[in-house]
Each structure stands twice: as structure tokens, then as C-alpha cells.
């Protein structure tokens, strides 16, 4: 298992970095290609472990996949093995996205339950209830979800009791091939959903309400292969901007959508950073800034994203004063705290609220990444720690950050990958 060596107290990050396509968007779009028979194309695809895993899931189903450097062509003409096995779904929850498209197009499928994840249980009940509302019959047996329907799904109305990105993805995809019109209320409005809607429309889907909490989907008998670009990864952008803040540097992220990181930028401004924006770029300047502590609550989009909670916490450990972070989206996503404590951070967790007593100098240590965003947080903390930090289990980081060390290098931070 590879490790990262983060040298002692790097200099402030300074420079410009291009943001890759969004992991969470492309995984949904890849699954959506199953809705049509033929060759779909996706551009701005990031090279990530998770995109490889989704390719493996599609191959098991019978698809052929090839492509250029950041393109994928997914040929679904051989898709006839309507099953996603445990071995793949357990390594990446988004594999569960094949459920909706498969049952909608083929009338039956069998997909492994994803199981828990590093920070606790992550249920899929809303995916299943939503598909049932569209007319699918669902049975959960021996760790697998079996979904069937007679002919086409009838379609229906579903109100998501809480905002769920994944459940919206699955139910929306299934609704596109239903026999009737479906109404999805309290749907998620994350940019990744907009990206999926754009792609589905490129396939001939009839969807109204893009960007709102009510999606109206007039089912069609058939979709054709799609073509579209993956949006920029707002979490990757936010992670590099966090690097500017923690090192008191200046970083410009490009080829991205500033609006998608709005909540993060508001926090950085409240902390005293200078934020400048263009059409497709953002610069955060934290040079010579005395950072102020903040209280932040994670919320569904457009609120502060749970995926940037760990990187923000790393920053706040260095800011004198008391900061609070409450995670209301994933209330137990705090495994990074014990590792930040190993670096000397003073953090107390009560329920879903972390109290960060910031300002104590961090000290390099051996730490372990527990999930993708925790890995990014530990790199950020390591950048400003006294002494070297080694981070194990960085395969988590490889799931979602393309070309990470090289991009850090462009900003002046030398992070070494220790191959094992
Ligand atoms: C997606 C993202 C993940 C991000 C999360 C929240 C992908 C591949 N992953 O995960 O990076 O952290 O959104 O922005 O896009 N819930 C239920 N029942 C369900 C589904 C969800 O109770 O059937 C709950 C979850 O436990 C959580 C909340 O809903 O408390 C939001 O989760 P959800 O938006 O579904 O997250 P994911 O789609 O799994």
C-alpha cells in the first residue's frame, strides 16, 4: 500500500492548477449509459481509481469500454449480465447506481448491497423506496437487491424525505424510461445532478425542473446513446483552495465553476482571505492574513459540503481561537479527528459537532487516511506541520484526486509517494 511523505513545513502554496472532471458526476453519467443500446461518449473524464471501478462494473455487465486520454466510449450493446457483484460494489458505493438503469431498461437486475463505509452506515433505503414508487418490485435477499418489473416501469411520484444525491441519481435514471410521467419531489440539487440531467437529455430523456427540487420526468420508450462533458470537480477545487489557506499562500483554480464552491468561498472570506473570481476560475489569497475562527454547518448543496468538512477542519486546527464544525449530512463522518490529534491538533467531538481549539503548532507524525477527504485533510495538515508526516492508506486519495502530487508540485509542495 503506497504512502505519502509530506516534508516538514512546506512553503506557502502559490500558483495555478487546472481542475479535473468531477468524480461524483462522471460515475452517475457512466451508469446512465446503460439506459441506451449503443456507444455513448463522455469527455473530461478524470483518471481515478473510482472511474476504473465503475468501468469494471460496466464490463461485468457486458459493456465494452475504450477512450482517449480524458474520454470514454461505452458500448452497451453487449450488456446482458444484469448483475453487479459484491466484490465491486463493496469497494465503491456508486456502483449501486446501475440498479435504476438496469431495472428500467431490462425489467430485472441483481445488485449487491454496498454495505457500510469507513465512517459508518450509509443506507440505500431511499434508492429502493424511490424505485418502488416508480413501480419496481424490490426484494433484498442474501445481501443483494433484486429489482424486477413487468414490461416498462409505470412511473410514479416520490417525495425524498431527506435530500439524497445517490437516491436522486438512481430514481431519476429509472424514471427516464418509465411508461408514464414521474414527479420527484425534494430531489437533490447538487451540480452532479445537473450534469446527469444534461447527459440524460442528450440521450433523449424528457426532464423538466433541472436545478430545482422538483424534477418532472416524462418517460420515453427508448433512449439513444449520449454525449456530454463532465463538470469540473468542485471538491477537488475546494481542496486545493484549502491548501492556499492553510499555508497562507495564493492559489488559483481554473477550468471550474466558481458558483459551485460558493459556500466554501464565503467561509474563507469570513476567515479573512481575499477571494477573486472570474468566469471559470477562483483565486484565494491568504498571504499575510491573520485567519479568524469560524462556525460551519454542513448542508446539502448549496450549503457547505460535507466532503470539504475534513479539509476545513485541518485548516481550523491552525487558526487561533475556537471554531465549530457541525456535520448534519453525515453525522458520524469524523474519523479524521483522531489522526489530526496525532499531529497535535486539539479537537473535541460532541455528537455531530467538533470543537476545534486552534493555533497549536502541528507536529509531523505517522498517520492513516480513513477515507478520501480525510486523506486530503491529512496532506493539508502535513504541509504546515513541524517535521515530516507520513500518510498511509492513500489509496483512498487515489479514488478521487487526479494527478494529485503533480498538481501539488505545480503549487510548490513536494509530496513524495512511497511505493510499497
Ligand atoms: C454523495 C457523494 C458523497 C457526498 C454525499 C453528500 C457520490 C458518489 N458521493 O454520496 O461524496 O459526501 O453525496 O453530499 O456522489 N441517506 C439515507 N438513505 C438513502 C440514501 C441516503 O438515509 O437511501 C442519507 C445518508 O445517510 C446521508 C444523507 O442521506 O445522511 C445524504 O446522503 P447522500 O446524498 O445519499 O450521499 P451519497 O449519494 O451516498
XYZ file of C-alpha atoms and ligand atoms in Angstrom:
459
model
C 0.000 0.000 0.000
C 1.508 3.308 -1.102
C 2.160 6.074 1.420
C 2.734 9.789 1.123
C 5.689 11.551 2.663
C 4.859 15.202 3.275
C 8.040 17.140 4.081
C 8.281 19.471 7.049
C 6.652 22.890 6.832
C 6.316 23.406 3.078
C 6.445 26.941 1.785
C 3.110 28.666 1.087
C 1.297 27.186 -1.918
C 1.500 29.588 -4.834
C 0.289 29.148 -8.395
C -2.399 27.897 -10.669
C -3.955 24.475 -11.050
C -6.490 23.062 -13.552
C -9.395 21.212 -12.026
C -10.305 17.774 -13.377
C -13.734 16.340 -14.138
C -15.864 15.563 -11.108
C -15.687 12.033 -9.748
C -19.197 12.136 -8.365
C -20.661 13.445 -11.616
C -18.920 11.074 -14.004
C -19.823 7.956 -12.003
C -23.534 8.747 -12.381
C -23.165 9.539 -16.079
C -21.256 6.297 -16.693
C -24.124 4.340 -15.124
C -26.642 6.305 -17.209
C -25.121 4.973 -20.435
C -26.775 1.622 -19.588
C -30.136 3.215 -20.385
C -29.417 3.074 -24.141
C -28.224 0.481 -26.655
C -25.089 1.691 -28.441
C -21.944 3.721 -27.917
C -22.147 6.688 -25.560
C -19.366 9.230 -25.189
C -18.213 11.160 -22.147
C -15.494 13.819 -22.139
C -13.462 15.477 -19.348
C -13.318 12.123 -17.565
C -10.854 12.127 -14.648
C -8.321 9.286 -14.353
C -9.268 7.893 -10.962
C -9.492 4.595 -9.185
C -13.260 5.091 -8.908
C -13.755 5.623 -12.655
C -11.784 2.401 -13.228
C -14.023 0.598 -10.743
C -17.161 1.844 -12.495
C -15.664 0.696 -15.816
C -15.134 -2.728 -14.252
C -18.769 -2.827 -13.096
C -19.963 -1.958 -16.613
C -17.639 -4.580 -18.125
C -19.058 -7.257 -15.836
C -22.489 -6.315 -17.160
C -21.174 -6.799 -20.711
C -20.192 -3.308 -21.884
C -17.043 -2.575 -23.868
C -15.132 0.498 -22.814
C -12.372 2.430 -24.540
C -11.397 6.036 -24.914
C -8.727 8.701 -25.259
C -6.849 10.478 -22.513
C -9.905 12.006 -20.842
C -12.680 10.445 -22.875
C -14.720 7.321 -22.526
C -16.700 5.455 -25.133
C -19.035 2.998 -23.507
C -20.558 0.409 -25.819
C -23.574 -1.115 -24.087
C -24.616 -3.405 -26.961
C -23.349 -6.494 -25.137
C -24.955 -5.604 -21.783
C -26.749 -8.810 -20.831
C -25.341 -9.900 -17.461
C -27.719 -7.926 -15.258
C -25.783 -8.164 -12.041
C -23.297 -6.050 -10.061
C -21.279 -8.294 -7.736
C -20.365 -7.669 -4.103
C -16.612 -7.649 -4.884
C -17.038 -4.428 -6.864
C -19.956 -2.727 -5.102
C -18.289 -3.078 -1.686
C -15.236 -1.170 -2.944
C -17.290 1.713 -4.340
C -20.824 2.586 -3.299
C -21.577 4.425 -6.537
C -21.597 1.012 -8.285
C -25.102 0.824 -6.844
C -26.085 3.404 -9.499
C -26.505 0.611 -12.058
C -29.649 -0.538 -10.231
C -32.016 2.117 -11.622
C -30.889 1.961 -15.272
C -30.842 -1.857 -15.373
C -34.312 -2.392 -13.947
C -35.746 0.389 -16.107
C -34.264 -0.927 -19.346
C -34.226 -4.700 -18.842
C -37.017 -5.197 -16.296
C -34.791 -7.053 -13.863
C -31.393 -6.934 -12.192
C -29.470 -8.038 -9.147
C -27.120 -5.606 -7.430
C -25.150 -6.176 -4.254
C -25.923 -4.001 -1.251
C -22.953 -1.675 -0.758
C -22.531 -2.242 2.981
C -21.130 0.353 5.379
C -18.267 2.684 4.768
C -15.285 3.942 6.743
C -17.302 6.407 8.786
C -20.396 4.322 9.488
C -23.595 3.013 7.943
C -24.785 4.597 4.704
C -28.256 3.276 3.949
C -29.782 2.865 0.484
C -33.414 2.704 1.641
C -34.370 5.818 -0.329
C -32.953 4.393 -3.561
C -35.188 1.360 -3.040
C -38.310 3.234 -1.927
C -37.978 5.610 -4.863
C -37.712 2.748 -7.355
C -40.722 1.067 -5.724
C -42.669 4.297 -6.133
C -41.939 4.069 -9.871
C -43.378 0.533 -9.893
C -40.368 -1.749 -9.386
C -40.703 -4.765 -7.113
C -37.712 -4.946 -4.806
C -36.506 -7.916 -2.806
C -33.437 -7.838 -0.629
C -32.029 -11.309 -0.249
C -28.602 -12.756 0.611
C -27.030 -9.289 0.557
C -28.348 -8.497 -2.912
C -31.112 -6.226 -4.128
C -33.264 -7.888 -6.765
C -35.408 -5.468 -8.713
C -37.999 -6.510 -11.269
C -40.883 -5.040 -13.218
C -43.335 -6.387 -15.790
C -42.577 -4.589 -19.040
C -41.736 -0.921 -18.530
C -41.869 0.725 -15.122
C -45.185 2.549 -14.798
C -43.541 5.667 -13.275
C -44.894 7.475 -10.231
C -44.456 10.165 -7.624
C -41.796 10.110 -4.940
C -41.007 12.608 -2.222
C -37.458 12.188 -0.897
C -37.831 12.658 2.876
C -34.252 13.936 3.014
C -32.054 15.249 0.264
C -30.008 12.376 -1.168
C -27.668 12.688 -4.128
C -27.388 8.955 -4.748
C -31.088 8.183 -4.413
C -31.945 11.063 -6.755
C -29.456 9.700 -9.305
C -30.890 6.184 -9.212
C -34.580 7.129 -9.260
C -34.145 9.849 -11.895
C -32.347 7.488 -14.263
C -35.057 4.851 -13.866
C -37.841 7.401 -14.449
C -36.482 8.352 -17.896
C -37.623 5.004 -19.375
C -40.921 4.711 -17.471
C -44.236 4.311 -19.243
C -45.702 7.413 -17.607
C -44.672 10.725 -16.124
C -42.834 10.735 -12.779
C -42.639 13.519 -10.249
C -39.594 13.563 -7.957
C -40.051 15.974 -5.072
C -37.265 17.215 -2.784
C -34.725 15.896 -5.286
C -31.073 16.747 -4.655
C -29.804 19.847 -6.475
C -26.067 19.218 -6.313
C -24.266 20.206 -9.555
C -23.650 16.490 -10.159
C -27.416 16.066 -10.601
C -27.491 18.895 -13.175
C -24.633 17.182 -15.007
C -26.612 13.940 -15.062
C -29.779 15.715 -16.243
C -27.807 17.338 -19.095
C -26.464 13.950 -20.108
C -29.836 12.232 -19.907
C -31.323 14.984 -22.074
C -28.511 14.341 -24.593
C -29.838 10.751 -24.678
C -33.353 11.940 -25.474
C -34.793 11.995 -21.938
C -37.619 14.422 -21.214
C -36.836 16.106 -17.909
C -38.104 19.389 -16.578
C -37.036 21.266 -13.455
C -33.252 20.954 -13.814
C -31.597 22.692 -10.852
C -34.789 22.685 -8.770
C -36.079 20.341 -6.100
C -38.897 19.022 -8.298
C -37.960 17.001 -11.347
C -40.721 16.059 -13.757
C -39.741 13.173 -15.986
C -41.866 12.156 -18.931
C -40.763 8.599 -19.613
C -39.868 7.587 -23.157
C -39.852 4.101 -24.719
C -36.215 4.289 -25.702
C -33.164 6.478 -25.204
C -30.298 6.782 -27.664
C -26.574 6.861 -26.753
C -25.489 10.110 -25.153
C -22.647 12.569 -25.486
C -21.528 15.123 -22.943
C -18.849 16.671 -20.812
C -18.188 16.068 -17.126
C -18.455 19.159 -14.946
C -15.370 20.287 -13.009
C -14.832 18.721 -9.598
C -15.923 21.285 -7.010
C -14.475 19.223 -4.159
C -11.077 18.953 -5.812
C -11.183 22.732 -6.409
C -12.111 23.299 -2.779
C -9.295 21.050 -1.588
C -6.595 22.995 -3.477
C -8.056 26.321 -2.340
C -7.903 24.941 1.207
C -4.195 24.381 0.574
C -3.807 28.102 -0.104
C -5.470 28.971 3.182
C -3.662 26.532 5.474
C -0.232 27.519 4.082
C -1.064 31.247 3.888
C -0.404 31.188 0.168
C -2.260 32.098 -3.004
C -3.861 29.538 -5.322
C -5.870 29.981 -8.495
C -8.036 27.074 -9.612
C -9.099 27.114 -13.263
C -11.480 25.278 -15.626
C -14.106 25.153 -12.909
C -17.389 26.845 -11.930
C -16.962 29.416 -9.116
C -20.645 29.192 -8.137
C -20.142 25.524 -7.231
C -17.755 26.427 -4.403
C -19.772 29.404 -3.178
C -20.299 28.157 0.387
C -16.590 27.417 0.837
C -15.600 30.828 -0.511
C -17.984 32.540 1.936
C -16.243 30.726 4.800
C -12.799 31.701 3.523
C -13.934 35.332 3.236
C -15.311 35.219 6.784
C -11.899 33.922 7.884
C -10.263 36.980 6.307
C -8.995 35.617 2.963
C -9.178 37.585 -0.255
C -11.284 35.840 -2.891
C -11.230 36.818 -6.574
C -13.401 35.150 -9.200
C -13.655 35.014 -12.987
C -15.975 33.148 -15.301
C -14.252 29.804 -14.829
C -11.664 30.422 -12.144
C -11.262 31.370 -8.490
C -8.247 32.686 -6.627
C -7.884 32.606 -2.868
C -5.152 34.742 -1.341
C -4.311 34.110 2.303
C -0.862 35.725 2.316
C -0.231 37.888 5.379
C -3.751 37.203 6.634
C -4.465 36.656 10.320
C -7.093 33.960 9.960
C -10.208 34.100 12.136
C -12.011 31.095 13.643
C -15.448 30.205 12.252
C -18.535 28.084 12.925
C -19.639 25.997 9.970
C -22.525 23.567 9.452
C -22.537 21.148 6.534
C -25.718 21.009 4.479
C -26.900 19.730 1.116
C -25.954 21.976 -1.827
C -25.781 24.975 -1.960
C -24.759 24.688 1.709
C -21.263 23.850 2.890
C -20.409 20.352 1.539
C -19.712 17.502 3.928
C -16.917 16.484 1.552
C -14.952 19.632 2.479
C -15.541 19.284 6.208
C -12.288 17.377 6.876
C -10.074 19.749 4.825
C -11.661 22.738 6.597
C -11.042 21.107 9.959
C -7.358 20.705 9.098
C -7.199 24.448 8.390
C -9.047 25.396 11.573
C -6.603 23.449 13.769
C -4.062 26.116 12.782
C -6.297 29.140 13.428
C -6.025 30.618 16.933
C -9.370 30.589 18.737
C -12.304 28.211 18.901
C -14.018 27.011 15.741
C -17.001 24.709 15.418
C -17.882 22.274 12.650
C -21.224 20.512 12.698
C -21.902 17.814 10.092
C -25.638 17.399 9.532
C -25.300 15.399 6.298
C -23.143 12.556 7.599
C -23.356 12.934 11.340
C -20.574 10.457 12.124
C -18.041 11.457 9.476
C -15.262 12.280 11.916
C -12.661 9.514 11.645
C -10.092 12.147 10.631
C -10.209 13.707 14.104
C -8.082 11.045 15.790
C -5.466 11.328 13.040
C -5.393 15.143 13.250
C -4.944 14.671 17.005
C -1.892 12.528 16.284
C -0.481 15.613 14.561
C -1.095 17.599 17.740
C -4.497 19.137 16.960
C -6.815 19.960 19.857
C -10.315 18.828 18.832
C -13.259 17.705 20.950
C -16.192 15.872 19.422
C -19.644 16.016 20.959
C -22.389 14.352 18.934
C -22.015 15.654 15.406
C -20.153 18.816 16.399
C -16.386 19.172 16.516
C -14.925 21.936 18.673
C -11.522 22.893 17.357
C -9.206 24.769 19.695
C -6.875 26.074 17.053
C -3.453 27.608 16.972
C -1.206 24.932 18.484
C 1.668 24.133 16.132
C 1.095 20.802 14.366
C 3.843 18.210 14.526
C 4.585 15.673 11.796
C 3.723 12.070 12.617
C 2.720 8.799 11.029
C -0.992 8.923 10.278
C -3.510 6.868 8.378
C -6.124 8.046 5.898
C -9.561 6.645 6.684
C -11.391 7.964 3.632
C -10.894 10.073 0.552
C -11.470 13.511 2.068
C -9.740 12.609 5.333
C -6.689 11.797 3.212
C -6.762 15.275 1.681
C -7.138 16.826 5.131
C -4.077 14.975 6.423
C -1.979 16.147 3.469
C -3.022 19.736 4.185
C -2.158 19.404 7.860
C 1.156 17.747 6.955
C 2.060 20.738 4.760
C 2.246 23.024 7.792
C 3.416 20.548 10.441
C 6.858 20.753 12.006
C 8.717 17.631 10.847
C 7.772 15.023 8.278
C 4.341 13.437 8.051
C 3.793 10.032 6.503
C 0.273 9.132 5.481
C -0.665 5.513 4.896
C -3.674 4.133 3.028
C -3.516 6.836 0.389
C -5.404 4.532 -1.956
C -8.360 6.436 -0.526
C -6.986 9.645 -2.034
C -6.349 7.940 -5.375
C -10.062 7.204 -5.592
C -10.909 10.838 -6.132
C -7.942 13.163 -6.846
C -6.404 13.014 -10.319
C -2.680 13.595 -10.614
C -2.579 14.863 -7.043
C 1.177 15.005 -6.366
C 1.879 16.687 -9.721
C -0.771 19.320 -9.092
C 0.652 19.935 -5.617
C 4.104 20.168 -7.197
C 2.809 22.899 -9.544
C 1.851 24.839 -6.415
C 5.268 24.314 -4.845
C 4.627 21.420 -2.448
C 6.813 18.340 -2.812
C 4.780 15.325 -1.783
C 6.557 12.007 -2.262
C 4.763 8.779 -2.969
C 6.487 5.906 -1.208
C 5.709 2.859 -3.318
C 5.235 -0.420 -1.496
C -22.852 11.557 -2.325
C -21.397 11.717 -2.681
C -20.551 11.916 -1.431
C -21.113 13.053 -0.594
C -22.603 12.883 -0.341
C -23.226 14.091 0.336
C -21.234 10.413 -4.702
C -20.715 9.205 -5.385
N -20.972 10.536 -3.410
O -22.956 10.381 -1.524
O -19.228 12.220 -1.843
O -20.435 13.107 0.642
O -23.300 12.691 -1.580
O -23.055 15.216 -0.435
O -21.823 11.270 -5.324
N -29.428 8.565 3.077
C -30.401 7.730 3.614
N -30.940 6.776 2.804
C -30.554 6.622 1.498
C -29.583 7.480 0.975
C -29.017 8.448 1.786
O -30.766 7.850 4.775
O -31.089 5.735 0.821
C -28.844 9.619 3.940
C -27.352 9.416 4.154
O -27.114 8.529 5.224
C -26.918 10.836 4.456
C -27.832 11.694 3.585
O -28.913 10.843 3.235
O -27.154 11.140 5.805
C -27.204 12.212 2.315
O -26.597 11.152 1.624
P -26.492 11.097 0.049
O -26.706 12.448 -0.528
O -27.331 9.995 -0.463
O -24.957 10.682 -0.165
P -24.385 9.749 -1.290
O -25.185 9.898 -2.534
O -24.145 8.385 -0.762
